[in-house]
mmCIF file of C-alpha atoms in Angstrom:
data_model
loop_
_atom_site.group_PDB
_atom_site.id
_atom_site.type_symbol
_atom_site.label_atom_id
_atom_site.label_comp_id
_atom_site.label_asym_id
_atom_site.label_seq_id
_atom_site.Cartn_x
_atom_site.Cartn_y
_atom_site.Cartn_z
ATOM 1 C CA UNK A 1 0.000 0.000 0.000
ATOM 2 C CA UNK A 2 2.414 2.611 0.823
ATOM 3 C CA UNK A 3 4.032 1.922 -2.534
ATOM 4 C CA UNK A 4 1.018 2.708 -4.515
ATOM 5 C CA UNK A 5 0.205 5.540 -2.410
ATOM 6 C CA UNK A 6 4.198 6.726 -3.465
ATOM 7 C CA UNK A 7 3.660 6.120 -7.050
ATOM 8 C CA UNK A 8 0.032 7.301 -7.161
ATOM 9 C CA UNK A 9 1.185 11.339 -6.330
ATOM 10 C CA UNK A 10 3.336 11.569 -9.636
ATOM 11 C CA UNK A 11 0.225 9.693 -11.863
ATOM 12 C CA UNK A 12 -1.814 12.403 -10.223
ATOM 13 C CA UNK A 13 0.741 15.186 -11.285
ATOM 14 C CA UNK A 14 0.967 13.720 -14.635
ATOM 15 C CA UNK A 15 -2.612 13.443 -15.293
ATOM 16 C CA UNK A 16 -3.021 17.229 -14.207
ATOM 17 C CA UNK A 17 -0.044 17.826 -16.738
ATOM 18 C CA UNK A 18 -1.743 16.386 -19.709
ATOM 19 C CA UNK A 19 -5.136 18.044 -18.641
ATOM 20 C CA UNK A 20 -3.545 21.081 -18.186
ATOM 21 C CA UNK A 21 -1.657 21.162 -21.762
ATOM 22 C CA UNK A 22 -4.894 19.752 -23.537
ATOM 23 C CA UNK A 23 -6.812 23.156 -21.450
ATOM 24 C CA UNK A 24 -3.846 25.069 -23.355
ATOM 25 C CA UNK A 25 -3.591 23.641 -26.524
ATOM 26 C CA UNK A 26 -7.270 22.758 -27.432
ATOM 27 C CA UNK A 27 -8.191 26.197 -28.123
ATOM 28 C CA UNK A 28 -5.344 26.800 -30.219
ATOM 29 C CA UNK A 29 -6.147 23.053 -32.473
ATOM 30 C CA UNK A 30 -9.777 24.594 -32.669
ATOM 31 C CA UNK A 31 -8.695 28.379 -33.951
ATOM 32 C CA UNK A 32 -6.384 26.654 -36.714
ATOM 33 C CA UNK A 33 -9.368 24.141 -37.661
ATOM 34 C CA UNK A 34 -11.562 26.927 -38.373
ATOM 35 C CA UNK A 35 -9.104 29.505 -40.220
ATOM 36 C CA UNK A 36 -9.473 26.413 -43.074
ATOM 37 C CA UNK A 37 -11.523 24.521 -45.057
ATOM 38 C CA UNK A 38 -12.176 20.640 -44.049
ATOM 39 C CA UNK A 39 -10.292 18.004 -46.367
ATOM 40 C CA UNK A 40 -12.293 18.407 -49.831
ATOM 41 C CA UNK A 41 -14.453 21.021 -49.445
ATOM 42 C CA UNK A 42 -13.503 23.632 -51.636
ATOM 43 C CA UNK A 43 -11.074 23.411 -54.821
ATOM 44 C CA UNK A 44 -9.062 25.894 -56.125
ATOM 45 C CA UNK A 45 -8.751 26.150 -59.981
ATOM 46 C CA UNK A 46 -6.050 28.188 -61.172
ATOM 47 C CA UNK A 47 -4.096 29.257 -64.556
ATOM 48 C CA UNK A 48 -0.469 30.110 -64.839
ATOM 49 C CA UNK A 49 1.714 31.324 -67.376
ATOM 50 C CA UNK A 50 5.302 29.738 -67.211
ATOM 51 C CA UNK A 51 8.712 31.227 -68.180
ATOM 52 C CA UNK A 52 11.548 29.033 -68.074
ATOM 53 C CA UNK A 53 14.831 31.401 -67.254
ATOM 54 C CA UNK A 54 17.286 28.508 -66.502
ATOM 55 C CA UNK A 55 20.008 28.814 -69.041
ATOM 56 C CA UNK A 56 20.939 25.107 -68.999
ATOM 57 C CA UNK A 57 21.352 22.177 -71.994
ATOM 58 C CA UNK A 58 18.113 22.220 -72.801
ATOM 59 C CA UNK A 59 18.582 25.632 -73.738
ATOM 60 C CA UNK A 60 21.081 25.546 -75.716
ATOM 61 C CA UNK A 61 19.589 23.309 -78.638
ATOM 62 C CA UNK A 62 15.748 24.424 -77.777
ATOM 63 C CA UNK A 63 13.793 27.327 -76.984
ATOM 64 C CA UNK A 64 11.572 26.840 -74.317
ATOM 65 C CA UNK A 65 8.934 28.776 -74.794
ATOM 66 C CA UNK A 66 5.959 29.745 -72.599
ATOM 67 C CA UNK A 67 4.382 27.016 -70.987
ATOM 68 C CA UNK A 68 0.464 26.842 -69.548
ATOM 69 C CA UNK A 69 -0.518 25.379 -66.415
ATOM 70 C CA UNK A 70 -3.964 24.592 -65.145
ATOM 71 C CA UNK A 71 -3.811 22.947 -61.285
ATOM 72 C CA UNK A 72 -6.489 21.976 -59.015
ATOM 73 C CA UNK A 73 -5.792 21.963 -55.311
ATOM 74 C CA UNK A 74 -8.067 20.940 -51.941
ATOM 75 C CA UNK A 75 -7.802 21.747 -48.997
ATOM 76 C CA UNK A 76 -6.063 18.759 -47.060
ATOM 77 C CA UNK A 77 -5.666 17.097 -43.606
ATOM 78 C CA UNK A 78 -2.343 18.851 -43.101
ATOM 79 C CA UNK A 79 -1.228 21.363 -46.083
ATOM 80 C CA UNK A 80 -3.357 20.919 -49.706
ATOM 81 C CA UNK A 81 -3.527 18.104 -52.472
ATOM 82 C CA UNK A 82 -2.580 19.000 -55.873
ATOM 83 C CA UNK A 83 -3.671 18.197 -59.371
ATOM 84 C CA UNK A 84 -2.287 19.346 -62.357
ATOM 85 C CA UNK A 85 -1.140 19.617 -65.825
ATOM 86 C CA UNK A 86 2.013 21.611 -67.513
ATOM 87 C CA UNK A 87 1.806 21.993 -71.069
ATOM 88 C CA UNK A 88 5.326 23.527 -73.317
ATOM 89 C CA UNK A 89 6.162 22.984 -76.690
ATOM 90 C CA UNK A 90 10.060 23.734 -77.156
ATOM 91 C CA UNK A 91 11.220 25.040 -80.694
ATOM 92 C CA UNK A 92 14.392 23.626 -82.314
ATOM 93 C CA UNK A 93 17.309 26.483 -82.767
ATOM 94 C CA UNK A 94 18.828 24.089 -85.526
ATOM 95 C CA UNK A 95 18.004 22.519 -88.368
ATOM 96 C CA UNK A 96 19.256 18.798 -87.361
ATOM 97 C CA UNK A 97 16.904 18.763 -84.286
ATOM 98 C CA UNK A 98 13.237 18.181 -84.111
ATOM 99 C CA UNK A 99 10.480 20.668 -82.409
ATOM 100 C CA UNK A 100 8.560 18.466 -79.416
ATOM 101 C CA UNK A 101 5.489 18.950 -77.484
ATOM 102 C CA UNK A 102 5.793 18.038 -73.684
ATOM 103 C CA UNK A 103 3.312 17.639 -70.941
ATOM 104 C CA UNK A 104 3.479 17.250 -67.321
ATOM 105 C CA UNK A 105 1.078 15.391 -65.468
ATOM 106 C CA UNK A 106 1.319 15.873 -61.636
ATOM 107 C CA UNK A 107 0.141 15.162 -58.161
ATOM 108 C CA UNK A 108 1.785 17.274 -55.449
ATOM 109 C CA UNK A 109 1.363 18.106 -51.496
ATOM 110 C CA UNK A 110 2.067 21.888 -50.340
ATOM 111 C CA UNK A 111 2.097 23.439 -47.639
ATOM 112 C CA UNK A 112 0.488 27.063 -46.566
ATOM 113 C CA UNK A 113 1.572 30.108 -44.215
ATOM 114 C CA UNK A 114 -0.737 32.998 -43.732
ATOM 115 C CA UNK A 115 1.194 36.111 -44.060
ATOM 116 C CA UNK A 116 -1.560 38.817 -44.077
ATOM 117 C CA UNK A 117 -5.679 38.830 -44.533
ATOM 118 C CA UNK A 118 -4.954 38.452 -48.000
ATOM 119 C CA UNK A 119 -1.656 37.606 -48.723
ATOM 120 C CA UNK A 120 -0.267 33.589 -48.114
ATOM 121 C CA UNK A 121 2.730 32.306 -49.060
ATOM 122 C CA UNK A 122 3.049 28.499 -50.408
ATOM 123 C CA UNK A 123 5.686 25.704 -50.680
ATOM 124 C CA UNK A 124 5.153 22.141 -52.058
ATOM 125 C CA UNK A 125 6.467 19.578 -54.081
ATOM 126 C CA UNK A 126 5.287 18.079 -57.337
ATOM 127 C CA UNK A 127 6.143 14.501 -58.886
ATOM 128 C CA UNK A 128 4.705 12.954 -61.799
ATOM 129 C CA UNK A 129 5.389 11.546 -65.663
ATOM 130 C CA UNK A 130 6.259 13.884 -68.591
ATOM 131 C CA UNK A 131 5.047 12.963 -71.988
ATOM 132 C CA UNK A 132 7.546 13.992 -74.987
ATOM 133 C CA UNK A 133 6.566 14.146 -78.430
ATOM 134 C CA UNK A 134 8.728 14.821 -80.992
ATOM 135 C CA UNK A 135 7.806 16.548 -84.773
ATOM 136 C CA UNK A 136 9.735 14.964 -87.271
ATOM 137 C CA UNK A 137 10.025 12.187 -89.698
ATOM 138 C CA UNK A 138 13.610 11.127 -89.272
ATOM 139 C CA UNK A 139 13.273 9.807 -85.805
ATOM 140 C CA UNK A 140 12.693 6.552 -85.519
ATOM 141 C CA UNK A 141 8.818 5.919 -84.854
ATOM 142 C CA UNK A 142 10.192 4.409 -81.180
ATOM 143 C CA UNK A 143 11.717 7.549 -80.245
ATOM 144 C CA UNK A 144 8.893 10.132 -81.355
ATOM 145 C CA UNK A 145 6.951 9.481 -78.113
ATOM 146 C CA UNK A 146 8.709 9.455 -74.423
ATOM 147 C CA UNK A 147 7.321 9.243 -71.427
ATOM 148 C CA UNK A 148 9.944 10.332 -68.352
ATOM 149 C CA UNK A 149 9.582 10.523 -64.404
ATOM 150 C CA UNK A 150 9.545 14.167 -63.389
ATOM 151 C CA UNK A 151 9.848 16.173 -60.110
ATOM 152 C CA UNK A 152 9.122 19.632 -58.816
ATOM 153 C CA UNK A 153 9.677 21.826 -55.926
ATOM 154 C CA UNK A 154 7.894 24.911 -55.935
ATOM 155 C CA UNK A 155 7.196 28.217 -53.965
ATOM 156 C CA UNK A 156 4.369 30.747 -54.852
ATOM 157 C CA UNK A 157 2.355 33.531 -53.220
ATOM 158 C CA UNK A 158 -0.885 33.933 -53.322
ATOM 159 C CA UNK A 159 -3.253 37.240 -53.098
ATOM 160 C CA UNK A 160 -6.606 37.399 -52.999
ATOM 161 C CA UNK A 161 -8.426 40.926 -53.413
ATOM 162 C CA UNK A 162 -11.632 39.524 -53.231
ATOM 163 C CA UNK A 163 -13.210 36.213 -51.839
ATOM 164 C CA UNK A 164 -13.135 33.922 -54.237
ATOM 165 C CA UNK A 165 -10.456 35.667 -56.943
ATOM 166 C CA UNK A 166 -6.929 34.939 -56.206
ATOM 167 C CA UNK A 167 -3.652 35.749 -58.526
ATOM 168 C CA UNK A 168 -0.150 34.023 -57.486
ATOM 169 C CA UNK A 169 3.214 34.595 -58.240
ATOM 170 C CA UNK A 170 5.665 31.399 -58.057
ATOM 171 C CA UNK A 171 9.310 30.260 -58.538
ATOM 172 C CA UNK A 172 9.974 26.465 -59.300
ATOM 173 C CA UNK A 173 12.448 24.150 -59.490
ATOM 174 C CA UNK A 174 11.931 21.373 -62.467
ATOM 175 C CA UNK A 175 13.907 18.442 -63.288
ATOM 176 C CA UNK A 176 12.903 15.372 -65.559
ATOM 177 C CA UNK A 177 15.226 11.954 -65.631
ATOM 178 C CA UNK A 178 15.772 11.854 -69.447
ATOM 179 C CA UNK A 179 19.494 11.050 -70.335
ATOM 180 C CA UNK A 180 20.764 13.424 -69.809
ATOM 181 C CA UNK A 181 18.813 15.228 -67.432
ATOM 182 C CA UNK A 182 16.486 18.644 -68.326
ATOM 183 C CA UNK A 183 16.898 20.379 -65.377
ATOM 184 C CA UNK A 184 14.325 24.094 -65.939
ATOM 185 C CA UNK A 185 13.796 27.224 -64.016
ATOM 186 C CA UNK A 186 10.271 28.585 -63.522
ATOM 187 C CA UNK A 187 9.299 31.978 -62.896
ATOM 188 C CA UNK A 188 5.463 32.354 -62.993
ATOM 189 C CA UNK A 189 2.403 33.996 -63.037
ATOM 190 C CA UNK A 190 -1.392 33.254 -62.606
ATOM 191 C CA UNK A 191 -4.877 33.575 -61.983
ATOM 192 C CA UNK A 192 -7.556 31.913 -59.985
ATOM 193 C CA UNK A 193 -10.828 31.010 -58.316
ATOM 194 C CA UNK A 194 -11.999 28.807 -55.301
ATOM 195 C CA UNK A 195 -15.116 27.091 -55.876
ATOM 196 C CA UNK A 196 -17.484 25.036 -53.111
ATOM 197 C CA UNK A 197 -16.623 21.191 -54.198
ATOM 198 C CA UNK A 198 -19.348 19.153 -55.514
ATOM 199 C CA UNK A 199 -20.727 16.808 -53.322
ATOM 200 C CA UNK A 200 -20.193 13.851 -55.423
ATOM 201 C CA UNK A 201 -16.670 14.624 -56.372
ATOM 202 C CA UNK A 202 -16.378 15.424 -52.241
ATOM 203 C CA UNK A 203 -18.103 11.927 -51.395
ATOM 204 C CA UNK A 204 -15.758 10.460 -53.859
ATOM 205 C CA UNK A 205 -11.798 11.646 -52.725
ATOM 206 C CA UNK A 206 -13.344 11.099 -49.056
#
């Protein structure tokens, strides 16, 4: 008896602890749960404009280009799920090489920071496949379509002037595994809107 009456005091003080801390940090858990949406239920569809300024190997046989991006992100259980697709189309700068379309096709996690009322800043990361295909007749009919493994990191900011409207501004980091590697500098630009998700498109990512 006297030994559970010795090790009872400290469970007591321990209990108290964790009550104490849950008293503490509850309120905080519940303020951050309601600053966002729950997991699905809104969906952010935006449009960017891509500049590539890395002047790297792919550069020097090809000109990049401006490439389009169209994303769709949720809200999710920590950070947001993205969707997406990155569309260029790369011009030869000599005769010997071929012009080719590419196309990224993504699925990427990111992460969010308030910085104002209408100002967040963003950070994520982006893997997925990119499709090449190439325009011309001399190469062989195996080697006119590629498909490569690609990855992205990626850092944007976001403002929204009004409540659903939101333009971004973003920097990323782009490197597909051909041999040998394109490696690509982003600088971007783009538009926005958040939009209530469907319930059946909800029902079905839950």
């Amino acid at each position: 008896m006297p030994a559970l009456r010795y090790h009872s005091a400290p469970a007591r003080r321990r209990r108290l602890a964790i009550a104490l801390l849950c008293a503490l940090v509850a309120p905080a858990l519940t303020a951050a749960a309601q600053q966002r949406p729950a997991p699905f239920e809104t969906l952010d569809l935006s449009f960017e404009l891509l500049a590539d300024i890395h002047q790297g190997r792919l550069h020097r046989d090809w000109s990049p280009g401006p490439a389009l991006g169209i994303g769709l992100a949720f809200p999710f259980y920590l950070g947001n799920l993205e969707l997406g697709v990155q569309l260029a189309r790369p011009s030869a700068r000599q005769a010997s090489l071929p012009d080719f379309r590419s196309l990224f096709v993504y699925v990427g996690w990111s992460g969010t920071r308030e910085l104002g009322r209408q100002l967040r800043a963003e950070a994520g990361l982006r893997a997925g496949i990119v499709g090449l295909s190439f325009d011309a007749d001399n190469v062989p009919a195996f080697r006119q379509h590629e498909s490569e493994p690609a990855v992205t990191a990626r850092g944007a900011l976001h403002w929204t002037p009004r409540d659903r409207w939101f333009t971004e501004a973003a920097v990323a980091w782009h490197s597909v595994f051909t041999e040998p590697r394109i490696e690509q500098i982003f600088l971007s630009a783009g538009v926005g809107r958040r939009f209530r998700t469907p319930t059946w498109l909800r029902d079905f990512l839950d």
